[in-house]
Amino acid sequence: MTELPDRRLLLVHAHPDDESINNGATMARYAAEGAHVTLVTCTLGERGEVIPPELGHLSGAALGGHRLGELREAMRALGVTDFRLLGGAGRYCDSGMMGLPDNDDPGCFWQADVDQAAGLLAEVILEIRPQVLVTYDDDGGYGHPDHIQAHRVAMRAVELAAERGWDVPKVYWNRVPRSVAEESFARLDDDLPGLPFEKAAVVGDVPGVVADEQVTTEIDGTAHAAAKAAAMRAHATQITVAEPYFVLSNELAQPLLTTEYYELARGERPEERESDLFAGIGEAP
């Protein structure tokens, strides 16, 4: 196996596009700095709503295949070469929104055996030996079943990998400080008349918004704002970008954040807010 760089970051996401929205600037920054960045995506987002009319015919497996192509383009924009689908393409399919009949599909990620799926992810952890893992909180940021399941699988995989010899020192959950969200939406309200979007979302529509004091880590990715925007544009079935804002299929504008925020969920909680996910971690043995 090729020797990996001293700093290794693993991100676990539910669908293609989640990584670019939540962590695009972080991924681009660490990739540019020479860290090994690995993305594991749990489904292909086969039940996502398609925005462009010319792609509206895509659904199911055809949409999943198209979104895999979008993911490849997004990773190219971020400079990330190591990206994988949990268990391989098609192992787990999109579960749809919470409460829909789609949740009962035996092949969907929501119905996956957590230990089995976590075992697949643990193999990646043991291969890469990341010092840092990033995923969602226990509500998946906003209650989507695949996001909740990604959290469960990621946290269990960390336990399984530790039993087999690699203890991930730091696990982070995606967050947005409430003050940042409120200030960003105030700017959006002022800018909305000049945007190609008619309506704005509200703070409550943003996943992972928490009280400022819960946030332990702030990653300045402003130097990689263009890379994040390009990665989000690559996910054209799901996102329309008009920097520094974007919309999803609900057509409600929200801010495109290039400073990204995290809560340290596993590891020694810092006394002051960190500016580096690898803070406190020495070189790998």
PDB file of N, CA and C in Angstrom, residues 116-204:
ATOM      1  N   GLN A 116     -23.539  -4.092  10.136  1.00  0.00           N
ATOM      2  CA  GLN A 116     -23.017  -4.541   8.848  1.00  0.00           C
ATOM      3  C   GLN A 116     -22.460  -3.362   8.048  1.00  0.00           C
ATOM      4  N   ALA A 117     -23.237  -2.289   7.963  1.00  0.00           N
ATOM      5  CA  ALA A 117     -22.771  -1.107   7.232  1.00  0.00           C
ATOM      6  C   ALA A 117     -21.549  -0.494   7.909  1.00  0.00           C
ATOM      7  N   ALA A 118     -21.562  -0.469   9.238  1.00  0.00           N
ATOM      8  CA  ALA A 118     -20.419   0.070   9.971  1.00  0.00           C
ATOM      9  C   ALA A 118     -19.176  -0.780   9.756  1.00  0.00           C
ATOM     10  N   GLY A 119     -19.363  -2.084   9.590  1.00  0.00           N
ATOM     11  CA  GLY A 119     -18.226  -2.940   9.304  1.00  0.00           C
ATOM     12  C   GLY A 119     -17.571  -2.591   7.984  1.00  0.00           C
ATOM     13  N   LEU A 120     -18.392  -2.244   6.978  1.00  0.00           N
ATOM     14  CA  LEU A 120     -17.837  -1.814   5.687  1.00  0.00           C
ATOM     15  C   LEU A 120     -17.048  -0.516   5.835  1.00  0.00           C
ATOM     16  N   LEU A 121     -17.585   0.405   6.623  1.00  0.00           N
ATOM     17  CA  LEU A 121     -16.882   1.675   6.837  1.00  0.00           C
ATOM     18  C   LEU A 121     -15.631   1.476   7.689  1.00  0.00           C
ATOM     19  N   ALA A 122     -15.701   0.562   8.652  1.00  0.00           N
ATOM     20  CA  ALA A 122     -14.527   0.293   9.491  1.00  0.00           C
ATOM     21  C   ALA A 122     -13.351  -0.192   8.640  1.00  0.00           C
ATOM     22  N   GLU A 123     -13.636  -0.930   7.580  1.00  0.00           N
ATOM     23  CA  GLU A 123     -12.558  -1.376   6.689  1.00  0.00           C
ATOM     24  C   GLU A 123     -11.853  -0.181   6.052  1.00  0.00           C
ATOM     25  N   VAL A 124     -12.624   0.841   5.698  1.00  0.00           N
ATOM     26  CA  VAL A 124     -12.018   2.058   5.135  1.00  0.00           C
ATOM     27  C   VAL A 124     -11.173   2.757   6.205  1.00  0.00           C
ATOM     28  N   ILE A 125     -11.710   2.834   7.414  1.00  0.00           N
ATOM     29  CA  ILE A 125     -10.962   3.465   8.510  1.00  0.00           C
ATOM     30  C   ILE A 125      -9.640   2.744   8.741  1.00  0.00           C
ATOM     31  N   LEU A 126      -9.673   1.425   8.759  1.00  0.00           N
ATOM     32  CA  LEU A 126      -8.450   0.651   9.004  1.00  0.00           C
ATOM     33  C   LEU A 126      -7.454   0.803   7.853  1.00  0.00           C
ATOM     34  N   GLU A 127      -7.961   1.031   6.651  1.00  0.00           N
ATOM     35  CA  GLU A 127      -7.071   1.252   5.504  1.00  0.00           C
ATOM     36  C   GLU A 127      -6.441   2.636   5.544  1.00  0.00           C
ATOM     37  N   ILE A 128      -7.263   3.648   5.782  1.00  0.00           N
ATOM     38  CA  ILE A 128      -6.806   5.042   5.704  1.00  0.00           C
ATOM     39  C   ILE A 128      -6.156   5.516   6.999  1.00  0.00           C
ATOM     40  N   ARG A 129      -6.630   4.991   8.133  1.00  0.00           N
ATOM     41  CA  ARG A 129      -6.177   5.397   9.473  1.00  0.00           C
ATOM     42  C   ARG A 129      -6.305   6.911   9.680  1.00  0.00           C
ATOM     43  N   PRO A 130      -7.500   7.443   9.512  1.00  0.00           N
ATOM     44  CA  PRO A 130      -7.673   8.895   9.667  1.00  0.00           C
ATOM     45  C   PRO A 130      -7.519   9.332  11.114  1.00  0.00           C
ATOM     46  N   GLN A 131      -6.955  10.514  11.284  1.00  0.00           N
ATOM     47  CA  GLN A 131      -6.949  11.122  12.619  1.00  0.00           C
ATOM     48  C   GLN A 131      -8.242  11.884  12.872  1.00  0.00           C
ATOM     49  N   VAL A 132      -8.935  12.248  11.794  1.00  0.00           N
ATOM     50  CA  VAL A 132     -10.150  13.058  11.905  1.00  0.00           C
ATOM     51  C   VAL A 132     -11.247  12.437  11.055  1.00  0.00           C
ATOM     52  N   LEU A 133     -12.436  12.324  11.632  1.00  0.00           N
ATOM     53  CA  LEU A 133     -13.620  11.884  10.898  1.00  0.00           C
ATOM     54  C   LEU A 133     -14.706  12.940  11.072  1.00  0.00           C
ATOM     55  N   VAL A 134     -15.380  13.280   9.984  1.00  0.00           N
ATOM     56  CA  VAL A 134     -16.452  14.285   9.993  1.00  0.00           C
ATOM     57  C   VAL A 134     -17.743  13.633   9.522  1.00  0.00           C
ATOM     58  N   THR A 135     -18.826  13.858  10.262  1.00  0.00           N
ATOM     59  CA  THR A 135     -20.138  13.378   9.856  1.00  0.00           C
ATOM     60  C   THR A 135     -21.208  14.266  10.483  1.00  0.00           C
ATOM     61  N   TYR A 136     -22.448  13.772  10.541  1.00  0.00           N
ATOM     62  CA  TYR A 136     -23.563  14.540  11.094  1.00  0.00           C
ATOM     63  C   TYR A 136     -23.761  14.223  12.579  1.00  0.00           C
ATOM     64  N   ASP A 137     -24.632  15.016  13.222  1.00  0.00           N
ATOM     65  CA  ASP A 137     -25.036  14.706  14.590  1.00  0.00           C
ATOM     66  C   ASP A 137     -26.095  13.609  14.574  1.00  0.00           C
ATOM     67  N   ASP A 138     -26.636  13.273  15.753  1.00  0.00           N
ATOM     68  CA  ASP A 138     -27.546  12.122  15.834  1.00  0.00           C
ATOM     69  C   ASP A 138     -28.900  12.368  15.179  1.00  0.00           C
ATOM     70  N   ASP A 139     -29.213  13.623  14.842  1.00  0.00           N
ATOM     71  CA  ASP A 139     -30.431  13.931  14.090  1.00  0.00           C
ATOM     72  C   ASP A 139     -30.129  14.095  12.601  1.00  0.00           C
ATOM     73  N   GLY A 140     -28.894  13.834  12.226  1.00  0.00           N
ATOM     74  CA  GLY A 140     -28.516  13.984  10.827  1.00  0.00           C
ATOM     75  C   GLY A 140     -28.535  15.413  10.343  1.00  0.00           C
ATOM     76  N   GLY A 141     -28.511  16.363  11.271  1.00  0.00           N
ATOM     77  CA  GLY A 141     -28.554  17.775  10.920  1.00  0.00           C
ATOM     78  C   GLY A 141     -29.956  18.309  10.772  1.00  0.00           C
ATOM     79  N   TYR A 142     -30.850  17.507  10.140  1.00  0.00           N
ATOM     80  CA  TYR A 142     -32.216  18.004   9.934  1.00  0.00           C
ATOM     81  C   TYR A 142     -33.258  16.885   9.856  1.00  0.00           C
ATOM     82  N   GLY A 143     -32.900  15.688  10.300  1.00  0.00           N
ATOM     83  CA  GLY A 143     -33.889  14.634  10.408  1.00  0.00           C
ATOM     84  C   GLY A 143     -34.071  13.738   9.207  1.00  0.00           C
ATOM     85  N   HIS A 144     -33.248  13.873   8.173  1.00  0.00           N
ATOM     86  CA  HIS A 144     -33.361  12.966   7.022  1.00  0.00           C
ATOM     87  C   HIS A 144     -32.891  11.578   7.444  1.00  0.00           C
ATOM     88  N   PRO A 145     -33.640  10.521   7.090  1.00  0.00           N
ATOM     89  CA  PRO A 145     -33.250   9.182   7.551  1.00  0.00           C
ATOM     90  C   PRO A 145     -31.855   8.755   7.127  1.00  0.00           C
ATOM     91  N   ASP A 146     -31.437   9.100   5.922  1.00  0.00           N
ATOM     92  CA  ASP A 146     -30.100   8.706   5.487  1.00  0.00           C
ATOM     93  C   ASP A 146     -29.005   9.451   6.244  1.00  0.00           C
ATOM     94  N   HIS A 147     -29.283  10.683   6.635  1.00  0.00           N
ATOM     95  CA  HIS A 147     -28.306  11.439   7.425  1.00  0.00           C
ATOM     96  C   HIS A 147     -28.208  10.864   8.834  1.00  0.00           C
ATOM     97  N   ILE A 148     -29.352  10.530   9.416  1.00  0.00           N
ATOM     98  CA  ILE A 148     -29.348   9.906  10.743  1.00  0.00           C
ATOM     99  C   ILE A 148     -28.599   8.577  10.695  1.00  0.00           C
ATOM    100  N   GLN A 149     -28.857   7.801   9.658  1.00  0.00           N
ATOM    101  CA  GLN A 149     -28.197   6.502   9.528  1.00  0.00           C
ATOM    102  C   GLN A 149     -26.703   6.663   9.280  1.00  0.00           C
ATOM    103  N   ALA A 150     -26.313   7.672   8.517  1.00  0.00           N
ATOM    104  CA  ALA A 150     -24.886   7.927   8.296  1.00  0.00           C
ATOM    105  C   ALA A 150     -24.197   8.230   9.621  1.00  0.00           C
ATOM    106  N   HIS A 151     -24.856   9.003  10.470  1.00  0.00           N
ATOM    107  CA  HIS A 151     -24.311   9.270  11.814  1.00  0.00           C
ATOM    108  C   HIS A 151     -24.132   7.969  12.577  1.00  0.00           C
ATOM    109  N   ARG A 152     -25.174   7.150  12.614  1.00  0.00           N
ATOM    110  CA  ARG A 152     -25.114   5.898  13.376  1.00  0.00           C
ATOM    111  C   ARG A 152     -24.000   4.991  12.863  1.00  0.00           C
ATOM    112  N   VAL A 153     -23.924   4.866  11.550  1.00  0.00           N
ATOM    113  CA  VAL A 153     -22.930   3.993  10.938  1.00  0.00           C
ATOM    114  C   VAL A 153     -21.521   4.520  11.191  1.00  0.00           C
ATOM    115  N   ALA A 154     -21.329   5.830  11.053  1.00  0.00           N
ATOM    116  CA  ALA A 154     -20.001   6.411  11.265  1.00  0.00           C
ATOM    117  C   ALA A 154     -19.534   6.224  12.702  1.00  0.00           C
ATOM    118  N   MET A 155     -20.411   6.507  13.648  1.00  0.00           N
ATOM    119  CA  MET A 155     -20.016   6.402  15.054  1.00  0.00           C
ATOM    120  C   MET A 155     -19.753   4.947  15.438  1.00  0.00           C
ATOM    121  N   ARG A 156     -20.554   4.027  14.915  1.00  0.00           N
ATOM    122  CA  ARG A 156     -20.323   2.618  15.205  1.00  0.00           C
ATOM    123  C   ARG A 156     -19.044   2.126  14.534  1.00  0.00           C
ATOM    124  N   ALA A 157     -18.766   2.610  13.330  1.00  0.00           N
ATOM    125  CA  ALA A 157     -17.546   2.209  12.629  1.00  0.00           C
ATOM    126  C   ALA A 157     -16.306   2.635  13.401  1.00  0.00           C
ATOM    127  N   VAL A 158     -16.366   3.792  14.018  1.00  0.00           N
ATOM    128  CA  VAL A 158     -15.239   4.247  14.846  1.00  0.00           C
ATOM    129  C   VAL A 158     -15.000   3.260  15.989  1.00  0.00           C
ATOM    130  N   GLU A 159     -16.073   2.786  16.604  1.00  0.00           N
ATOM    131  CA  GLU A 159     -15.939   1.798  17.683  1.00  0.00           C
ATOM    132  C   GLU A 159     -15.342   0.498  17.169  1.00  0.00           C
ATOM    133  N   LEU A 160     -15.850   0.020  16.034  1.00  0.00           N
ATOM    134  CA  LEU A 160     -15.364  -1.243  15.478  1.00  0.00           C
ATOM    135  C   LEU A 160     -13.891  -1.142  15.074  1.00  0.00           C
ATOM    136  N   ALA A 161     -13.516  -0.021  14.475  1.00  0.00           N
ATOM    137  CA  ALA A 161     -12.119   0.157  14.070  1.00  0.00           C
ATOM    138  C   ALA A 161     -11.201   0.203  15.283  1.00  0.00           C
ATOM    139  N   ALA A 162     -11.666   0.839  16.370  1.00  0.00           N
ATOM    140  CA  ALA A 162     -10.856   0.908  17.592  1.00  0.00           C
ATOM    141  C   ALA A 162     -10.610  -0.489  18.148  1.00  0.00           C
ATOM    142  N   GLU A 163     -11.617  -1.350  18.065  1.00  0.00           N
ATOM    143  CA  GLU A 163     -11.467  -2.730  18.543  1.00  0.00           C
ATOM    144  C   GLU A 163     -10.439  -3.494  17.719  1.00  0.00           C
ATOM    145  N   ARG A 164     -10.229  -3.029  16.478  1.00  0.00           N
ATOM    146  CA  ARG A 164      -9.325  -3.734  15.568  1.00  0.00           C
ATOM    147  C   ARG A 164      -7.996  -3.005  15.365  1.00  0.00           C
ATOM    148  N   GLY A 165      -7.750  -1.973  16.162  1.00  0.00           N
ATOM    149  CA  GLY A 165      -6.404  -1.418  16.158  1.00  0.00           C
ATOM    150  C   GLY A 165      -6.221   0.021  15.730  1.00  0.00           C
ATOM    151  N   TRP A 166      -7.295   0.696  15.216  1.00  0.00           N
ATOM    152  CA  TRP A 166      -7.125   2.115  14.892  1.00  0.00           C
ATOM    153  C   TRP A 166      -8.200   2.939  15.595  1.00  0.00           C
ATOM    154  N   ASP A 167      -7.756   3.732  16.555  1.00  0.00           N
ATOM    155  CA  ASP A 167      -8.660   4.573  17.329  1.00  0.00           C
ATOM    156  C   ASP A 167      -8.640   5.978  16.723  1.00  0.00           C
ATOM    157  N   VAL A 168      -9.720   6.393  16.089  1.00  0.00           N
ATOM    158  CA  VAL A 168      -9.783   7.719  15.470  1.00  0.00           C
ATOM    159  C   VAL A 168      -9.740   8.774  16.584  1.00  0.00           C
ATOM    160  N   PRO A 169      -8.713   9.618  16.615  1.00  0.00           N
ATOM    161  CA  PRO A 169      -8.576  10.554  17.742  1.00  0.00           C
ATOM    162  C   PRO A 169      -9.683  11.604  17.827  1.00  0.00           C
ATOM    163  N   LYS A 170     -10.167  12.077  16.665  1.00  0.00           N
ATOM    164  CA  LYS A 170     -11.116  13.190  16.690  1.00  0.00           C
ATOM    165  C   LYS A 170     -12.277  12.922  15.725  1.00  0.00           C
ATOM    166  N   VAL A 171     -13.501  13.035  16.245  1.00  0.00           N
ATOM    167  CA  VAL A 171     -14.703  12.934  15.425  1.00  0.00           C
ATOM    168  C   VAL A 171     -15.471  14.245  15.557  1.00  0.00           C
ATOM    169  N   TYR A 172     -15.825  14.832  14.426  1.00  0.00           N
ATOM    170  CA  TYR A 172     -16.550  16.106  14.405  1.00  0.00           C
ATOM    171  C   TYR A 172     -17.925  15.930  13.784  1.00  0.00           C
ATOM    172  N   TRP A 173     -18.854  16.754  14.245  1.00  0.00           N
ATOM    173  CA  TRP A 173     -20.179  16.852  13.635  1.00  0.00           C
ATOM    174  C   TRP A 173     -20.310  18.210  12.954  1.00  0.00           C
ATOM    175  N   ASN A 174     -20.973  18.242  11.807  1.00  0.00           N
ATOM    176  CA  ASN A 174     -21.199  19.493  11.086  1.00  0.00           C
ATOM    177  C   ASN A 174     -22.100  20.419  11.901  1.00  0.00           C
ATOM    178  N   ARG A 175     -21.722  21.680  11.973  1.00  0.00           N
ATOM    179  CA  ARG A 175     -22.487  22.672  12.722  1.00  0.00           C
ATOM    180  C   ARG A 175     -22.474  24.017  12.002  1.00  0.00           C
ATOM    181  N   VAL A 176     -23.436  24.888  12.381  1.00  0.00           N
ATOM    182  CA  VAL A 176     -23.433  26.297  11.985  1.00  0.00           C
ATOM    183  C   VAL A 176     -23.807  27.098  13.229  1.00  0.00           C
ATOM    184  N   PRO A 177     -22.955  28.037  13.671  1.00  0.00           N
ATOM    185  CA  PRO A 177     -23.312  28.861  14.829  1.00  0.00           C
ATOM    186  C   PRO A 177     -24.544  29.718  14.514  1.00  0.00           C
ATOM    187  N   ARG A 178     -25.432  29.816  15.466  1.00  0.00           N
ATOM    188  CA  ARG A 178     -26.670  30.563  15.235  1.00  0.00           C
ATOM    189  C   ARG A 178     -26.382  32.008  14.845  1.00  0.00           C
ATOM    190  N   SER A 179     -25.385  32.641  15.464  1.00  0.00           N
ATOM    191  CA  SER A 179     -25.091  34.041  15.138  1.00  0.00           C
ATOM    192  C   SER A 179     -24.645  34.181  13.687  1.00  0.00           C
ATOM    193  N   VAL A 180     -23.872  33.226  13.190  1.00  0.00           N
ATOM    194  CA  VAL A 180     -23.412  33.259  11.794  1.00  0.00           C
ATOM    195  C   VAL A 180     -24.596  33.090  10.853  1.00  0.00           C
ATOM    196  N   ALA A 181     -25.477  32.153  11.173  1.00  0.00           N
ATOM    197  CA  ALA A 181     -26.654  31.930  10.335  1.00  0.00           C
ATOM    198  C   ALA A 181     -27.533  33.180  10.298  1.00  0.00           C
ATOM    199  N   GLU A 182     -27.768  33.777  11.443  1.00  0.00           N
ATOM    200  CA  GLU A 182     -28.634  34.959  11.495  1.00  0.00           C
ATOM    201  C   GLU A 182     -28.035  36.127  10.730  1.00  0.00           C
ATOM    202  N   GLU A 183     -26.723  36.360  10.873  1.00  0.00           N
ATOM    203  CA  GLU A 183     -26.064  37.452  10.147  1.00  0.00           C
ATOM    204  C   GLU A 183     -26.093  37.197   8.638  1.00  0.00           C
ATOM    205  N   SER A 184     -25.883  35.935   8.248  1.00  0.00           N
ATOM    206  CA  SER A 184     -25.872  35.592   6.822  1.00  0.00           C
ATOM    207  C   SER A 184     -27.253  35.786   6.197  1.00  0.00           C
ATOM    208  N   PHE A 185     -28.298  35.426   6.929  1.00  0.00           N
ATOM    209  CA  PHE A 185     -29.648  35.593   6.392  1.00  0.00           C
ATOM    210  C   PHE A 185     -30.069  37.059   6.380  1.00  0.00           C
ATOM    211  N   ALA A 186     -29.532  37.853   7.294  1.00  0.00           N
ATOM    212  CA  ALA A 186     -29.809  39.288   7.253  1.00  0.00           C
ATOM    213  C   ALA A 186     -29.234  39.897   5.976  1.00  0.00           C
ATOM    214  N   ARG A 187     -28.010  39.481   5.605  1.00  0.00           N
ATOM    215  CA  ARG A 187     -27.414  39.949   4.342  1.00  0.00           C
ATOM    216  C   ARG A 187     -28.218  39.461   3.149  1.00  0.00           C
ATOM    217  N   LEU A 188     -28.676  38.214   3.224  1.00  0.00           N
ATOM    218  CA  LEU A 188     -29.474  37.655   2.136  1.00  0.00           C
ATOM    219  C   LEU A 188     -30.755  38.456   1.928  1.00  0.00           C
ATOM    220  N   ASP A 189     -31.405  38.846   2.996  1.00  0.00           N
ATOM    221  CA  ASP A 189     -32.627  39.642   2.866  1.00  0.00           C
ATOM    222  C   ASP A 189     -32.353  40.944   2.117  1.00  0.00           C
ATOM    223  N   ASP A 190     -31.188  41.552   2.396  1.00  0.00           N
ATOM    224  CA  ASP A 190     -30.821  42.794   1.703  1.00  0.00           C
ATOM    225  C   ASP A 190     -30.502  42.539   0.236  1.00  0.00           C
ATOM    226  N   ASP A 191     -29.869  41.396  -0.050  1.00  0.00           N
ATOM    227  CA  ASP A 191     -29.389  41.110  -1.403  1.00  0.00           C
ATOM    228  C   ASP A 191     -30.440  40.458  -2.301  1.00  0.00           C
ATOM    229  N   LEU A 192     -31.507  39.940  -1.711  1.00  0.00           N
ATOM    230  CA  LEU A 192     -32.458  39.133  -2.461  1.00  0.00           C
ATOM    231  C   LEU A 192     -33.014  39.819  -3.714  1.00  0.00           C
ATOM    232  N   PRO A 193     -33.323  41.121  -3.680  1.00  0.00           N
ATOM    233  CA  PRO A 193     -33.873  41.752  -4.891  1.00  0.00           C
ATOM    234  C   PRO A 193     -32.961  41.663  -6.116  1.00  0.00           C
ATOM    235  N   GLY A 194     -31.651  41.520  -5.889  1.00  0.00           N
ATOM    236  CA  GLY A 194     -30.715  41.443  -7.011  1.00  0.00           C
ATOM    237  C   GLY A 194     -30.335  40.032  -7.402  1.00  0.00           C
ATOM    238  N   LEU A 195     -30.971  39.043  -6.796  1.00  0.00           N
ATOM    239  CA  LEU A 195     -30.632  37.643  -7.063  1.00  0.00           C
ATOM    240  C   LEU A 195     -31.641  37.005  -8.015  1.00  0.00           C
ATOM    241  N   PRO A 196     -31.250  35.907  -8.665  1.00  0.00           N
ATOM    242  CA  PRO A 196     -32.185  35.202  -9.555  1.00  0.00           C
ATOM    243  C   PRO A 196     -33.133  34.280  -8.790  1.00  0.00           C
ATOM    244  N   PHE A 197     -33.238  34.488  -7.485  1.00  0.00           N
ATOM    245  CA  PHE A 197     -34.121  33.684  -6.646  1.00  0.00           C
ATOM    246  C   PHE A 197     -35.210  34.581  -6.078  1.00  0.00           C
ATOM    247  N   GLU A 198     -36.421  34.056  -5.966  1.00  0.00           N
ATOM    248  CA  GLU A 198     -37.550  34.887  -5.547  1.00  0.00           C
ATOM    249  C   GLU A 198     -37.747  34.925  -4.040  1.00  0.00           C
ATOM    250  N   LYS A 199     -37.446  33.837  -3.362  1.00  0.00           N
ATOM    251  CA  LYS A 199     -37.719  33.761  -1.935  1.00  0.00           C
ATOM    252  C   LYS A 199     -36.498  33.255  -1.187  1.00  0.00           C
ATOM    253  N   ALA A 200     -36.428  33.614   0.096  1.00  0.00           N
ATOM    254  CA  ALA A 200     -35.327  33.172   0.934  1.00  0.00           C
ATOM    255  C   ALA A 200     -35.795  32.111   1.916  1.00  0.00           C
ATOM    256  N   ALA A 201     -34.893  31.218   2.253  1.00  0.00           N
ATOM    257  CA  ALA A 201     -35.129  30.286   3.345  1.00  0.00           C
ATOM    258  C   ALA A 201     -35.027  31.061   4.656  1.00  0.00           C
ATOM    259  N   VAL A 202     -35.149  30.359   5.755  1.00  0.00           N
ATOM    260  CA  VAL A 202     -34.969  30.962   7.084  1.00  0.00           C
ATOM    261  C   VAL A 202     -33.931  30.144   7.827  1.00  0.00           C
ATOM    262  N   VAL A 203     -33.463  30.681   8.939  1.00  0.00           N
ATOM    263  CA  VAL A 203     -32.410  30.018   9.709  1.00  0.00           C
ATOM    264  C   VAL A 203     -32.795  28.578  10.038  1.00  0.00           C
ATOM    265  N   GLY A 204     -34.058  28.353  10.356  1.00  0.00           N
ATOM    266  CA  GLY A 204     -34.509  27.013  10.714  1.00  0.00           C
ATOM    267  C   GLY A 204     -34.415  25.999   9.597  1.00  0.00           C
TER     268      GLY A 204
END
